[in-house]
PDB file of C-alpha atoms in Angstrom:
ATOM      1  CA  MET A1085     -29.258  65.594 -19.844  1.00  0.00           C
ATOM      2  CA  SER A1086     -25.916  64.435 -20.398  1.00  0.00           C
ATOM      3  CA  ALA A1087     -25.380  60.406 -19.832  1.00  0.00           C
ATOM      4  CA  ALA A1088     -23.279  59.688 -16.462  1.00  0.00           C
ATOM      5  CA  PRO A1089     -20.114  59.199 -17.327  1.00  0.00           C
ATOM      6  CA  VAL A1090     -18.168  55.940 -17.760  1.00  0.00           C
ATOM      7  CA  ARG A1091     -16.108  54.794 -15.038  1.00  0.00           C
ATOM      8  CA  SER A1092     -13.016  52.350 -15.880  1.00  0.00           C
ATOM      9  CA  PRO A1093     -13.375  49.309 -13.483  1.00  0.00           C
ATOM     10  CA  THR A1094     -11.664  49.725 -10.798  1.00  0.00           C
ATOM     11  CA  LEU A1095      -8.675  47.046  -9.952  1.00  0.00           C
ATOM     12  CA  ARG A1096      -8.498  45.763  -7.212  1.00  0.00           C
ATOM     13  CA  PRO A1097      -4.879  44.305  -7.038  1.00  0.00           C
ATOM     14  CA  HIS A1098      -5.012  42.591  -3.104  1.00  0.00           C
ATOM     15  CA  ARG A1099      -8.124  40.287  -4.770  1.00  0.00           C
ATOM     16  CA  MET A1100      -6.299  39.966  -8.007  1.00  0.00           C
ATOM     17  CA  LYS A1101      -2.934  38.235  -5.988  1.00  0.00           C
ATOM     18  CA  LYS A1102      -5.477  36.496  -3.399  1.00  0.00           C
ATOM     19  CA  GLU A1103      -6.707  34.553  -6.671  1.00  0.00           C
ATOM     20  CA  GLU A1104      -3.789  33.927  -8.813  1.00  0.00           C
ATOM     21  CA  SER A1105      -2.353  32.472  -5.345  1.00  0.00           C
ATOM     22  CA  PHE A1106      -4.789  30.408  -4.895  1.00  0.00           C
ATOM     23  CA  LEU A1107      -4.454  29.249  -7.885  1.00  0.00           C
ATOM     24  CA  GLY A1108      -1.211  28.684  -8.003  1.00  0.00           C
ATOM     25  CA  LYS A1109      -1.552  26.658  -4.661  1.00  0.00           C
ATOM     26  CA  LEU A1110      -4.176  24.659  -6.772  1.00  0.00           C
ATOM     27  CA  GLY A1111      -2.639  23.921  -9.465  1.00  0.00           C
ATOM     28  CA  GLY A1112       0.280  23.337  -6.932  1.00  0.00           C
ATOM     29  CA  THR A1113      -1.896  20.722  -4.844  1.00  0.00           C
ATOM     30  CA  LEU A1114      -3.070  18.984  -7.963  1.00  0.00           C
ATOM     31  CA  ALA A1115       1.310  18.789  -9.763  1.00  0.00           C
ATOM     32  CA  ARG A1116       1.572  16.569  -6.136  1.00  0.00           C
ATOM     33  CA  LYS A1117      -1.145  14.765  -5.962  1.00  0.00           C
ATOM     34  CA  LYS A1118      -0.759  13.700  -9.508  1.00  0.00           C
ATOM     35  CA  LYS A1119       2.774  12.583  -8.549  1.00  0.00           C
ATOM     36  CA  ALA A1120       1.896  10.585  -5.704  1.00  0.00           C
ATOM     37  CA  LYS A1121      -0.561   9.347  -7.773  1.00  0.00           C
ATOM     38  CA  GLU A1122       1.924   8.040 -10.577  1.00  0.00           C
ATOM     39  CA  VAL A1123       3.952   6.902  -7.958  1.00  0.00           C
ATOM     40  CA  SER A1124       1.364   5.079  -6.480  1.00  0.00           C
ATOM     41  CA  ASP A1125       0.096   2.913  -9.326  1.00  0.00           C
ATOM     42  CA  LEU A1126       3.883   2.569  -9.750  1.00  0.00           C
ATOM     43  CA  GLN A1127       4.190   0.828  -6.225  1.00  0.00           C
ATOM     44  CA  GLU A1128       1.198  -1.065  -6.936  1.00  0.00           C
ATOM     45  CA  GLU A1129       2.059  -2.231  -9.652  1.00  0.00           C
ATOM     46  CA  GLY A1130       5.694  -3.235  -8.972  1.00  0.00           C
ATOM     47  CA  LYS A1131       3.446  -5.179  -5.416  1.00  0.00           C
ATOM     48  CA  ASN A1132       1.075  -6.511  -7.724  1.00  0.00           C
ATOM     49  CA  ALA A1133       4.193  -8.111 -10.513  1.00  0.00           C
ATOM     50  CA  ILE A1134       5.997  -9.704  -6.908  1.00  0.00           C
ATOM     51  CA  ASN A1135       2.914 -10.895  -5.217  1.00  0.00           C
ATOM     52  CA  ALA A1136       1.585 -12.516  -7.903  1.00  0.00           C
ATOM     53  CA  PRO A1137      -0.079 -16.065  -7.817  1.00  0.00           C
ATOM     54  CA  MET A1138       2.507 -18.188  -8.448  1.00  0.00           C
ATOM     55  CA  ASN A1139       4.932 -16.282  -4.726  1.00  0.00           C
ATOM     56  CA  PRO A1140       2.174 -16.466  -1.994  1.00  0.00           C
ATOM     57  CA  SER A1141       4.723 -14.820   0.128  1.00  0.00           C
ATOM     58  CA  THR A1142       4.883 -10.759   0.879  1.00  0.00           C
ATOM     59  CA  VAL A1143       7.807  -9.042  -0.223  1.00  0.00           C
ATOM     60  CA  ASP A1144       8.409  -5.268   1.231  1.00  0.00           C
ATOM     61  CA  ILE A1145       8.678  -3.143  -1.264  1.00  0.00           C
ATOM     62  CA  HIS A1146      10.147  -0.077  -0.866  1.00  0.00           C
ATOM     63  CA  PRO A1147       9.510   3.051  -2.968  1.00  0.00           C
ATOM     64  CA  GLU A1148      12.791   3.053  -4.428  1.00  0.00           C
ATOM     65  CA  ASP A1149      12.268  -0.523  -5.793  1.00  0.00           C
ATOM     66  CA  THR A1150       9.648   0.133  -7.933  1.00  0.00           C
ATOM     67  CA  LEU A1151      10.836   3.638  -9.744  1.00  0.00           C
ATOM     68  CA  LEU A1152      13.142   2.514 -11.905  1.00  0.00           C
ATOM     69  CA  GLU A1153      14.252   3.398 -15.480  1.00  0.00           C
ATOM     70  CA  GLU A1154      13.737   1.284 -18.507  1.00  0.00           C
ATOM     71  CA  ASN A1155      15.673  -1.804 -18.984  1.00  0.00           C
ATOM     72  CA  GLU A1156      17.105  -0.954 -14.901  1.00  0.00           C
ATOM     73  CA  GLU A1157      16.581  -3.783 -12.552  1.00  0.00           C
ATOM     74  CA  ARG A1158      16.576  -3.795  -8.403  1.00  0.00           C
ATOM     75  CA  THR A1159      17.020  -6.670  -6.253  1.00  0.00           C
ATOM     76  CA  MET A1160      15.418  -8.078  -3.212  1.00  0.00           C
ATOM     77  CA  ILE A1161      15.473 -11.049  -0.887  1.00  0.00           C
ATOM     78  CA  ASP A1162      12.119 -12.530  -0.103  1.00  0.00           C
ATOM     79  CA  PRO A1163      10.874 -12.238   3.283  1.00  0.00           C
ATOM     80  CA  ASN A1164      11.176 -15.849   3.854  1.00  0.00           C
ATOM     81  CA  SER A1165      14.101 -16.315   3.591  1.00  0.00           C
ATOM     82  CA  LYS A1166      15.065 -13.784   5.856  1.00  0.00           C
ATOM     83  CA  GLU A1167      13.984 -15.862   8.555  1.00  0.00           C
ATOM     84  CA  ASP A1168      15.748 -18.736   7.589  1.00  0.00           C
ATOM     85  CA  PRO A1169      17.757 -19.699  10.537  1.00  0.00           C
ATOM     86  CA  LYS A1170      21.117 -20.354   8.475  1.00  0.00           C
ATOM     87  CA  PHE A1171      21.301 -17.141   7.383  1.00  0.00           C
ATOM     88  CA  LYS A1172      20.336 -15.255   9.876  1.00  0.00           C
ATOM     89  CA  GLU A1173      23.469 -17.204  11.675  1.00  0.00           C
ATOM     90  CA  LEU A1174      25.832 -16.295   8.555  1.00  0.00           C
ATOM     91  CA  ILE A1175      24.662 -13.080   9.168  1.00  0.00           C
ATOM     92  CA  LYS A1176      25.553 -12.579  12.868  1.00  0.00           C
ATOM     93  CA  VAL A1177      29.535 -14.686  11.717  1.00  0.00           C
ATOM     94  CA  LEU A1178      29.885 -12.178   9.676  1.00  0.00           C
ATOM     95  CA  ILE A1179      29.268  -9.027  12.195  1.00  0.00           C
ATOM     96  CA  ASP A1180      30.886 -10.758  15.117  1.00  0.00           C
ATOM     97  CA  TRP A1181      34.195 -10.958  13.175  1.00  0.00           C
ATOM     98  CA  ILE A1182      33.787  -7.999  11.472  1.00  0.00           C
ATOM     99  CA  ASN A1183      33.767  -6.577  15.280  1.00  0.00           C
ATOM    100  CA  ASP A1184      36.471  -8.879  16.546  1.00  0.00           C
ATOM    101  CA  VAL A1185      38.958  -7.269  14.058  1.00  0.00           C
ATOM    102  CA  LEU A1186      38.097  -3.556  14.120  1.00  0.00           C
ATOM    103  CA  VAL A1187      37.941  -4.001  18.537  1.00  0.00           C
ATOM    104  CA  GLU A1188      40.881  -1.799  18.533  1.00  0.00           C
ATOM    105  CA  GLU A1189      39.061   1.564  15.763  1.00  0.00           C
ATOM    106  CA  ARG A1190      36.244   1.413  18.583  1.00  0.00           C
ATOM    107  CA  ILE A1191      33.643   0.152  15.388  1.00  0.00           C
ATOM    108  CA  ILE A1192      30.992  -1.853  15.717  1.00  0.00           C
ATOM    109  CA  VAL A1193      29.039  -2.623  12.827  1.00  0.00           C
ATOM    110  CA  LYS A1194      25.257  -3.606  14.111  1.00  0.00           C
ATOM    111  CA  GLN A1195      23.559  -3.750  10.367  1.00  0.00           C
ATOM    112  CA  LEU A1196      25.748  -4.670   7.244  1.00  0.00           C
ATOM    113  CA  GLU A1197      24.140  -2.870   4.825  1.00  0.00           C
ATOM    114  CA  GLU A1198      23.804   0.159   6.771  1.00  0.00           C
ATOM    115  CA  ASP A1199      27.159   0.150   8.173  1.00  0.00           C
ATOM    116  CA  LEU A1200      29.146  -0.982   5.538  1.00  0.00           C
ATOM    117  CA  TYR A1201      28.221   0.790   2.338  1.00  0.00           C
ATOM    118  CA  ASP A1202      30.035   3.822   2.265  1.00  0.00           C
ATOM    119  CA  GLY A1203      33.495   1.928   2.446  1.00  0.00           C
ATOM    120  CA  GLN A1204      34.855   3.466   5.964  1.00  0.00           C
ATOM    121  CA  VAL A1205      34.597   0.513   7.484  1.00  0.00           C
ATOM    122  CA  LEU A1206      35.149  -2.047   4.166  1.00  0.00           C
ATOM    123  CA  GLN A1207      38.996  -0.040   4.315  1.00  0.00           C
ATOM    124  CA  LYS A1208      39.171  -0.390   8.260  1.00  0.00           C
ATOM    125  CA  LEU A1209      38.270  -3.754   7.849  1.00  0.00           C
ATOM    126  CA  LEU A1210      40.926  -5.149   4.611  1.00  0.00           C
ATOM    127  CA  GLU A1211      43.737  -2.529   6.438  1.00  0.00           C
ATOM    128  CA  LYS A1212      43.035  -4.568   9.314  1.00  0.00           C
ATOM    129  CA  LEU A1213      43.171  -8.092   7.503  1.00  0.00           C
ATOM    130  CA  ALA A1214      46.058  -7.241   4.760  1.00  0.00           C
ATOM    131  CA  ASP A1215      48.556  -5.398   6.911  1.00  0.00           C
ATOM    132  CA  ARG A1216      48.297  -2.090   4.644  1.00  0.00           C
ATOM    133  CA  LYS A1217      46.911   1.228   4.126  1.00  0.00           C
ATOM    134  CA  LEU A1218      44.795   2.514   1.608  1.00  0.00           C
ATOM    135  CA  ASN A1219      45.443   5.580  -0.128  1.00  0.00           C
ATOM    136  CA  VAL A1220      41.931   6.966   0.303  1.00  0.00           C
ATOM    137  CA  ALA A1221      40.334   9.636   2.137  1.00  0.00           C
ATOM    138  CA  GLU A1222      39.461   9.922   5.451  1.00  0.00           C
ATOM    139  CA  VAL A1223      35.439  10.541   5.607  1.00  0.00           C
ATOM    140  CA  THR A1224      33.360  11.515   3.518  1.00  0.00           C
ATOM    141  CA  GLN A1225      29.964  12.117   3.473  1.00  0.00           C
ATOM    142  CA  SER A1226      29.299  13.121  -0.435  1.00  0.00           C
ATOM    143  CA  GLU A1227      27.793  10.267  -2.302  1.00  0.00           C
ATOM    144  CA  ILE A1228      30.515  10.988  -5.220  1.00  0.00           C
ATOM    145  CA  GLY A1229      33.771  10.791  -2.477  1.00  0.00           C
ATOM    146  CA  GLN A1230      31.761   7.556  -1.145  1.00  0.00           C
ATOM    147  CA  LYS A1231      31.870   6.041  -4.857  1.00  0.00           C
ATOM    148  CA  GLN A1232      35.372   7.008  -4.998  1.00  0.00           C
ATOM    149  CA  LYS A1233      36.499   5.890  -1.518  1.00  0.00           C
ATOM    150  CA  LEU A1234      34.781   2.164  -2.095  1.00  0.00           C
ATOM    151  CA  GLN A1235      35.989   2.462  -6.013  1.00  0.00           C
ATOM    152  CA  THR A1236      39.322   2.072  -4.575  1.00  0.00           C
ATOM    153  CA  VAL A1237      38.475  -0.310  -1.656  1.00  0.00           C
ATOM    154  CA  LEU A1238      37.180  -3.118  -3.875  1.00  0.00           C
ATOM    155  CA  GLU A1239      39.848  -2.996  -6.215  1.00  0.00           C
ATOM    156  CA  ALA A1240      42.032  -3.695  -3.682  1.00  0.00           C
ATOM    157  CA  VAL A1241      39.807  -6.487  -2.300  1.00  0.00           C
ATOM    158  CA  HIS A1242      39.508  -7.831  -6.377  1.00  0.00           C
ATOM    159  CA  ASP A1243      43.346  -6.980  -7.114  1.00  0.00           C
ATOM    160  CA  LEU A1244      43.804 -10.018  -3.694  1.00  0.00           C
ATOM    161  CA  LEU A1245      41.075 -12.445  -4.878  1.00  0.00           C
ATOM    162  CA  ARG A1246      40.607 -12.941  -8.614  1.00  0.00           C
ATOM    163  CA  PRO A1247      44.289 -14.829  -8.741  1.00  0.00           C
ATOM    164  CA  HIS A1248      42.951 -17.126  -6.918  1.00  0.00           C
ATOM    165  CA  GLY A1249      39.770 -17.321  -9.196  1.00  0.00           C
ATOM    166  CA  TRP A1250      37.251 -15.709  -6.869  1.00  0.00           C
ATOM    167  CA  THR A1251      33.811 -15.177  -9.011  1.00  0.00           C
ATOM    168  CA  ILE A1252      33.495 -11.117  -7.902  1.00  0.00           C
ATOM    169  CA  LYS A1253      29.443 -11.256  -7.449  1.00  0.00           C
ATOM    170  CA  TRP A1254      29.597  -7.664  -5.954  1.00  0.00           C
ATOM    171  CA  ASN A1255      30.526  -3.499  -7.612  1.00  0.00           C
ATOM    172  CA  VAL A1256      30.117  -0.600  -6.386  1.00  0.00           C
ATOM    173  CA  ASP A1257      27.186   0.122  -7.340  1.00  0.00           C
ATOM    174  CA  SER A1258      25.432  -3.060  -5.245  1.00  0.00           C
ATOM    175  CA  ILE A1259      27.415  -2.019  -2.690  1.00  0.00           C
ATOM    176  CA  HIS A1260      26.944   1.365  -2.354  1.00  0.00           C
ATOM    177  CA  GLY A1261      23.301   1.097  -2.619  1.00  0.00           C
ATOM    178  CA  LYS A1262      22.826  -1.642   0.297  1.00  0.00           C
ATOM    179  CA  ASN A1263      22.540  -3.929  -1.642  1.00  0.00           C
ATOM    180  CA  LEU A1264      22.851  -7.337   0.883  1.00  0.00           C
ATOM    181  CA  ILE A1265      23.331  -9.683  -1.465  1.00  0.00           C
ATOM    182  CA  SER A1266      26.421  -8.489  -2.441  1.00  0.00           C
ATOM    183  CA  ILE A1267      27.958  -7.210   0.424  1.00  0.00           C
ATOM    184  CA  LEU A1268      27.420 -10.872   2.066  1.00  0.00           C
ATOM    185  CA  HIS A1269      29.235 -12.326  -1.491  1.00  0.00           C
ATOM    186  CA  LEU A1270      32.232  -9.919  -1.038  1.00  0.00           C
ATOM    187  CA  LEU A1271      32.711 -10.866   3.254  1.00  0.00           C
ATOM    188  CA  VAL A1272      32.088 -14.646   2.676  1.00  0.00           C
ATOM    189  CA  ALA A1273      35.183 -14.490  -0.388  1.00  0.00           C
ATOM    190  CA  LEU A1274      37.030 -11.906   2.961  1.00  0.00           C
ATOM    191  CA  ALA A1275      36.357 -14.288   5.650  1.00  0.00           C
ATOM    192  CA  MET A1276      37.675 -17.149   3.516  1.00  0.00           C
ATOM    193  CA  HIS A1277      40.997 -15.352   1.496  1.00  0.00           C
ATOM    194  CA  PHE A1278      42.231 -14.489   5.441  1.00  0.00           C
ATOM    195  CA  ARG A1279      41.246 -17.553   7.046  1.00  0.00           C
ATOM    196  CA  ALA A1280      39.057 -16.133   9.878  1.00  0.00           C
ATOM    197  CA  PRO A1281      38.860 -17.980  12.073  1.00  0.00           C
ATOM    198  CA  ILE A1282      34.917 -18.527  12.279  1.00  0.00           C
ATOM    199  CA  ARG A1283      32.706 -20.950  10.715  1.00  0.00           C
ATOM    200  CA  LEU A1284      30.709 -20.005   8.581  1.00  0.00           C
ATOM    201  CA  PRO A1285      27.220 -21.931   7.762  1.00  0.00           C
ATOM    202  CA  GLU A1286      27.333 -24.406   4.461  1.00  0.00           C
ATOM    203  CA  HIS A1287      25.045 -24.266   2.062  1.00  0.00           C
ATOM    204  CA  VAL A1288      23.081 -21.059   2.566  1.00  0.00           C
ATOM    205  CA  SER A1289      20.526 -20.362  -0.069  1.00  0.00           C
ATOM    206  CA  VAL A1290      18.022 -17.140  -0.280  1.00  0.00           C
ATOM    207  CA  GLN A1291      15.052 -17.039  -2.447  1.00  0.00           C
ATOM    208  CA  VAL A1292      15.770 -13.119  -4.316  1.00  0.00           C
ATOM    209  CA  VAL A1293      13.101 -11.696  -6.135  1.00  0.00           C
ATOM    210  CA  VAL A1294      14.855  -9.931  -9.231  1.00  0.00           C
ATOM    211  CA  VAL A1295      12.497  -6.997 -10.432  1.00  0.00           C
ATOM    212  CA  ARG A1296      13.415  -5.673 -14.645  1.00  0.00           C
ATOM    213  CA  LYS A1297      11.481  -2.828 -16.255  1.00  0.00           C
ATOM    214  CA  ARG A1298      10.614  -3.546 -20.019  1.00  0.00           C
ATOM    215  CA  GLU A1299       8.759  -1.318 -22.001  1.00  0.00           C
ATOM    216  CA  GLY A1300       7.381   0.361 -19.665  1.00  0.00           C
ATOM    217  CA  LEU A1301       6.039  -2.597 -17.136  1.00  0.00           C
ATOM    218  CA  LEU A1302       8.033  -4.188 -14.497  1.00  0.00           C
ATOM    219  CA  GLN A1303       8.588  -8.085 -14.896  1.00  0.00           C
ATOM    220  CA  THR A1304       9.750 -10.343 -11.977  1.00  0.00           C
ATOM    221  CA  THR A1305      11.416 -13.002 -11.466  1.00  0.00           C
ATOM    222  CA  HIS A1306      12.641 -15.476  -8.399  1.00  0.00           C
ATOM    223  CA  VAL A1307      16.054 -17.238  -8.372  1.00  0.00           C
ATOM    224  CA  SER A1308      17.804 -19.228  -5.885  1.00  0.00           C
ATOM    225  CA  GLU A1309      21.192 -17.309  -4.536  1.00  0.00           C
ATOM    226  CA  GLU A1310      23.886 -20.082  -3.282  1.00  0.00           C
ATOM    227  CA  LEU A1311      26.031 -17.900  -0.367  1.00  0.00           C
ATOM    228  CA  THR A1312      27.884 -20.555   1.275  1.00  0.00           C
ATOM    229  CA  THR A1313      28.435 -24.094  -0.046  1.00  0.00           C
ATOM    230  CA  THR A1314      31.607 -26.001   2.322  1.00  0.00           C
ATOM    231  CA  THR A1315      34.255 -24.910   3.700  1.00  0.00           C
ATOM    232  CA  GLU A1316      36.153 -27.162   1.605  1.00  0.00           C
ATOM    233  CA  MET A1317      35.195 -26.150  -1.053  1.00  0.00           C
ATOM    234  CA  MET A1318      35.321 -22.831  -0.079  1.00  0.00           C
ATOM    235  CA  MET A1319      39.272 -23.118   0.991  1.00  0.00           C
ATOM    236  CA  GLY A1320      40.028 -25.009  -1.802  1.00  0.00           C
ATOM    237  CA  ARG A1321      39.451 -21.746  -4.179  1.00  0.00           C
ATOM    238  CA  PHE A1322      42.814 -20.405  -1.411  1.00  0.00           C
ATOM    239  CA  GLU A1323      44.637 -23.883  -2.208  1.00  0.00           C
ATOM    240  CA  ARG A1324      45.027 -24.306  -5.071  1.00  0.00           C
ATOM    241  CA  ASP A1325      47.887 -26.179  -7.084  1.00  0.00           C
ATOM    242  CA  ALA A1326      49.362 -27.984  -9.655  1.00  0.00           C
ATOM    243  CA  PHE A1327      46.776 -29.966 -10.297  1.00  0.00           C
ATOM    244  CA  ASP A1328      44.376 -26.996 -10.326  1.00  0.00           C
ATOM    245  CA  THR A1329      46.255 -25.417 -12.923  1.00  0.00           C
ATOM    246  CA  LEU A1330      46.165 -28.341 -14.894  1.00  0.00           C
ATOM    247  CA  PHE A1331      42.588 -29.429 -15.105  1.00  0.00           C
ATOM    248  CA  ASP A1332      41.964 -25.440 -15.141  1.00  0.00           C
ATOM    249  CA  HIS A1333      44.086 -24.226 -17.777  1.00  0.00           C
ATOM    250  CA  ALA A1334      45.738 -27.645 -19.697  1.00  0.00           C
ATOM    251  CA  PRO A1335      43.603 -29.775 -19.535  1.00  0.00           C
ATOM    252  CA  ASP A1336      45.153 -31.128 -23.021  1.00  0.00           C
ATOM    253  CA  LYS A1337      47.885 -32.607 -21.312  1.00  0.00           C
ATOM    254  CA  LEU A1338      46.096 -34.484 -18.634  1.00  0.00           C
ATOM    255  CA  SER A1339      46.824 -37.603 -20.557  1.00  0.00           C
ATOM    256  CA  VAL A1340      50.418 -37.403 -20.214  1.00  0.00           C
ATOM    257  CA  VAL A1341      50.279 -37.687 -15.941  1.00  0.00           C
ATOM    258  CA  LYS A1342      47.782 -40.371 -16.853  1.00  0.00           C
ATOM    259  CA  LYS A1343      50.025 -43.163 -18.569  1.00  0.00           C
ATOM    260  CA  VAL A1344      50.042 -46.549 -16.952  1.00  0.00           C
ATOM    261  CA  HIS A1345      53.621 -46.181 -16.250  1.00  0.00           C
ATOM    262  CA  ASN A1346      53.273 -43.171 -13.834  1.00  0.00           C
ATOM    263  CA  VAL A1347      50.832 -45.643 -11.844  1.00  0.00           C
ATOM    264  CA  SER A1348      53.561 -48.464 -12.453  1.00  0.00           C
ATOM    265  CA  PHE A1349      56.408 -46.260 -10.748  1.00  0.00           C
ATOM    266  CA  ALA A1350      54.125 -44.544  -8.232  1.00  0.00           C
ATOM    267  CA  PHE A1351      53.309 -48.713  -7.478  1.00  0.00           C
ATOM    268  CA  GLU A1352      56.909 -49.132  -6.892  1.00  0.00           C
ATOM    269  CA  LEU A1353      57.647 -46.505  -4.787  1.00  0.00           C
ATOM    270  CA  MET A1354      54.970 -47.712  -2.121  1.00  0.00           C
ATOM    271  CA  GLN A1355      56.689 -50.998  -2.424  1.00  0.00           C
ATOM    272  CA  ASP A1356      59.812 -49.484  -1.369  1.00  0.00           C
ATOM    273  CA  GLY A1357      58.593 -48.265   1.531  1.00  0.00           C
ATOM    274  CA  GLY A1358      57.467 -51.131   2.564  1.00  0.00           C
ATOM    275  CA  LEU A1359      53.692 -51.563   1.675  1.00  0.00           C
ATOM    276  CA  LYS A1360      52.205 -54.005   0.273  1.00  0.00           C
ATOM    277  CA  LYS A1361      52.216 -54.871  -3.552  1.00  0.00           C
ATOM    278  CA  PRO A1362      48.895 -53.360  -4.380  1.00  0.00           C
ATOM    279  CA  LYS A1363      46.276 -55.323  -5.279  1.00  0.00           C
ATOM    280  CA  ALA A1364      45.116 -53.011  -7.892  1.00  0.00           C
ATOM    281  CA  ARG A1365      45.939 -52.982 -11.230  1.00  0.00           C
ATOM    282  CA  PRO A1366      47.745 -49.756 -12.238  1.00  0.00           C
ATOM    283  CA  GLU A1367      46.151 -49.687 -15.731  1.00  0.00           C
ATOM    284  CA  ASP A1368      42.250 -50.067 -13.190  1.00  0.00           C
ATOM    285  CA  VAL A1369      43.143 -47.122 -11.303  1.00  0.00           C
ATOM    286  CA  VAL A1370      44.476 -45.115 -14.538  1.00  0.00           C
ATOM    287  CA  ASN A1371      40.743 -46.140 -15.510  1.00  0.00           C
ATOM    288  CA  LEU A1372      39.233 -44.449 -12.551  1.00  0.00           C
ATOM    289  CA  ASP A1373      38.122 -47.739 -11.366  1.00  0.00           C
ATOM    290  CA  LEU A1374      36.748 -47.090  -8.115  1.00  0.00           C
ATOM    291  CA  LYS A1375      37.261 -50.365  -6.681  1.00  0.00           C
ATOM    292  CA  SER A1376      41.214 -50.106  -7.086  1.00  0.00           C
ATOM    293  CA  THR A1377      41.635 -46.703  -6.581  1.00  0.00           C
ATOM    294  CA  LEU A1378      40.171 -47.299  -2.789  1.00  0.00           C
ATOM    295  CA  ARG A1379      42.280 -50.705  -2.703  1.00  0.00           C
ATOM    296  CA  VAL A1380      45.532 -48.441  -3.194  1.00  0.00           C
ATOM    297  CA  LEU A1381      44.192 -46.030  -0.915  1.00  0.00           C
ATOM    298  CA  TYR A1382      43.529 -48.311   2.173  1.00  0.00           C
ATOM    299  CA  ASN A1383      47.365 -49.976   1.274  1.00  0.00           C
ATOM    300  CA  LEU A1384      48.472 -47.029   2.143  1.00  0.00           C
ATOM    301  CA  PHE A1385      45.895 -45.961   5.201  1.00  0.00           C
ATOM    302  CA  THR A1386      47.329 -49.369   7.107  1.00  0.00           C
ATOM    303  CA  LYS A1387      50.526 -48.748   6.196  1.00  0.00           C
ATOM    304  CA  TYR A1388      50.857 -45.097   8.245  1.00  0.00           C
ATOM    305  CA  LYS A1389      47.398 -45.208  10.556  1.00  0.00           C
ATOM    306  CA  ASN A1390      50.066 -45.487  13.560  1.00  0.00           C
ATOM    307  CA  VAL A1391      52.627 -43.899  13.182  1.00  0.00           C
ATOM    308  CA  GLU A1392      52.531 -40.359  15.095  1.00  0.00           C
TER     309      GLU A1392
END
């Protein structure tokens, strides 16, 4: 009796494809879950680092704020500072100013970070304030094009501000990255330089959370960032005279203008102008005696206070 023939196993391609498809989907799903968990863990690490016991406030963390490369850092404003009335007033005053300047351009700014980051509004603002045309593309949607435009605009701004000793606290990456602190520093500087007909609130500071990645771990620090001082001090950056230059660049020559004979000559000029002889002595003024200096100033005040 012959043995029954052995049949080759029948392959079922359709079923195998289903199994392969299922395994592929399963693998993809597991990979996505693993990636999502890594992102979640990083965000949680960021939250834990920022919301440490020494900092009771809760900072709104976005994924991009915690997914950092080694030695990279991000900054964010503490929520409590955002609620500060003076901070809110500063933003409102600057937005109103920009909209007033650009009213003929039919541009309406509502949110500084979202409306200024790509360089389009900054271009129009600078062109209007400086009465000059910048050689940039009018509209660009690509990130490279936006940064190129922004670079050109900021270079023009820097050419205006640097001669007046203004510290540049912004760059292309921070502005394009919608960093509100950088944008505010830039706008305050422009408002002061072009003598904007606005009154900025004085002594505006915010608490800033700085997140850095060091050796794979997120580290945070909290710093106070000053946005405005006094109007007089800020305007003083653009109203420099020979004495500013002397103090900044040639302090060794101060002794020349502080000689006793120079003050004596000034006293003689005051007497020639009809003022009484000051009770103070020239050497007292040179030696920074406050009472003597005030006496000289009061002598001038009483002489000219009624002069129209």
